[in-house]
Amino acid sequence: MENLALLAHFEAKPGKEQQVADFLTSALPLAEAESGTIRWYALQLGPSTFGIFDTFTDDAGRDAHLNGEIAKALMASADELLVSTPVIDKVKILAFK
């Protein structure tokens, strides 16, 4: 059962909103290639606020994702695209449907 998750949120710099949205859309194949990532959602929470929510069955899958290609690419372009470093929370899923 997927009872572990990551919740990341970050703010695009003014004028960089579309680039952040494009980055997130283009990251889908990377998420699909991660066997330990059960579900991966790229979110736009507001005009310049974005997020990622993904789920895992174990810590190994979650840790692999944190050290994977999406995280590397996001951090590599953070200075150019984001107001500050993304906030990434490890969360436990209590219930879902």
Short mmCIF file of C-alpha atoms in Angstrom, two decimals:
data_model
loop_
_atom_site.label_atom_id
_atom_site.label_comp_id
_atom_site.label_asym_id
_atom_site.label_seq_id
_atom_site.Cartn_x
_atom_site.Cartn_y
_atom_site.Cartn_z
CA MET A 1 0.00 0.00 0.00
CA GLU A 2 1.26 3.44 -0.86
CA ASN A 3 1.37 5.07 2.56
CA LEU A 4 4.37 7.37 2.08
CA ALA A 5 4.52 10.54 0.03
CA LEU A 6 6.43 13.68 -0.78
CA LEU A 7 4.81 17.07 -1.00
CA ALA A 8 6.92 19.76 -2.63
CA HIS A 9 5.92 23.33 -3.27
CA PHE A 10 7.76 26.22 -4.87
CA GLU A 11 7.23 29.66 -6.32
CA ALA A 12 8.23 30.66 -9.85
CA LYS A 13 10.11 33.89 -10.35
CA PRO A 14 8.07 36.60 -12.08
CA GLY A 15 7.93 35.84 -15.79
CA LYS A 16 9.13 32.24 -15.33
CA GLU A 17 5.73 30.66 -14.63
CA GLN A 18 5.38 29.05 -18.07
CA GLN A 19 8.92 27.67 -17.93
CA VAL A 20 8.16 26.03 -14.58
CA ALA A 21 4.91 24.58 -15.94
CA ASP A 22 6.76 23.29 -19.01
CA PHE A 23 9.47 21.76 -16.82
CA LEU A 24 6.89 19.90 -14.74
CA THR A 25 5.06 18.64 -17.82
CA SER A 26 8.29 17.44 -19.38
CA ALA A 27 9.25 15.55 -16.19
CA LEU A 28 6.41 13.02 -16.54
CA PRO A 29 8.48 10.43 -18.48
CA LEU A 30 11.15 10.61 -15.78
CA ALA A 31 8.55 9.87 -13.10
CA GLU A 32 7.10 7.04 -15.19
CA ALA A 33 10.56 5.45 -15.35
CA GLU A 34 10.87 5.29 -11.54
CA SER A 35 9.65 1.88 -10.44
CA GLY A 36 9.39 2.96 -6.79
CA THR A 37 7.19 5.98 -7.55
CA ILE A 38 3.58 4.78 -7.52
CA ARG A 39 1.82 8.05 -8.38
CA TRP A 40 3.26 11.39 -9.42
CA TYR A 41 1.29 14.61 -9.70
CA ALA A 42 2.57 17.95 -11.00
CA LEU A 43 0.42 20.78 -9.65
CA GLN A 44 -0.21 24.45 -10.25
CA LEU A 45 -1.61 25.84 -7.02
CA GLY A 46 -1.84 29.47 -8.09
CA PRO A 47 -0.57 31.83 -10.80
CA SER A 48 3.06 31.36 -9.76
CA THR A 49 2.85 28.59 -7.14
CA PHE A 50 3.58 25.01 -8.17
CA GLY A 51 3.98 21.67 -6.49
CA ILE A 52 4.64 17.99 -6.83
CA PHE A 53 2.89 15.24 -4.89
CA ASP A 54 4.07 11.67 -5.26
CA THR A 55 3.41 8.42 -3.46
CA PHE A 56 5.50 5.40 -2.49
CA THR A 57 5.15 2.05 -0.76
CA ASP A 58 8.46 2.27 1.09
CA ASP A 59 11.32 4.53 2.11
CA ALA A 60 13.59 3.06 -0.57
CA GLY A 61 11.28 4.27 -3.35
CA ARG A 62 10.88 7.67 -1.74
CA ASP A 63 14.61 8.08 -1.21
CA ALA A 64 15.34 6.97 -4.78
CA HIS A 65 12.95 9.63 -6.04
CA LEU A 66 14.53 12.32 -3.86
CA ASN A 67 17.89 11.45 -5.40
CA GLY A 68 16.50 10.91 -8.90
CA GLU A 69 16.53 12.80 -12.15
CA ILE A 70 13.53 15.06 -11.47
CA ALA A 71 15.00 16.35 -8.22
CA LYS A 72 18.39 16.86 -9.85
CA ALA A 73 16.88 18.79 -12.76
CA LEU A 74 14.68 20.91 -10.50
CA MET A 75 17.56 21.84 -8.23
CA ALA A 76 19.82 22.57 -11.22
CA SER A 77 17.37 25.16 -12.54
CA ALA A 78 16.12 26.46 -9.17
CA ASP A 79 18.27 29.61 -9.22
CA GLU A 80 17.02 30.54 -12.68
CA LEU A 81 13.33 29.64 -12.28
CA LEU A 82 12.38 29.76 -8.61
CA VAL A 83 12.12 32.44 -5.94
CA SER A 84 13.70 30.12 -3.36
CA THR A 85 14.67 26.50 -2.81
CA PRO A 86 11.67 24.15 -3.04
CA VAL A 87 10.14 23.07 0.27
CA ILE A 88 9.90 19.27 0.29
CA ASP A 89 8.03 17.51 3.07
CA LYS A 90 8.04 13.78 3.73
CA VAL A 91 4.46 12.89 4.60
CA LYS A 92 2.55 9.81 5.65
CA ILE A 93 -0.74 9.06 3.92
CA LEU A 94 -3.41 8.28 6.50
CA ALA A 95 -6.27 7.45 4.15
CA PHE A 96 -7.14 7.60 0.48
CA LYS A 97 -9.78 6.42 -1.92
#
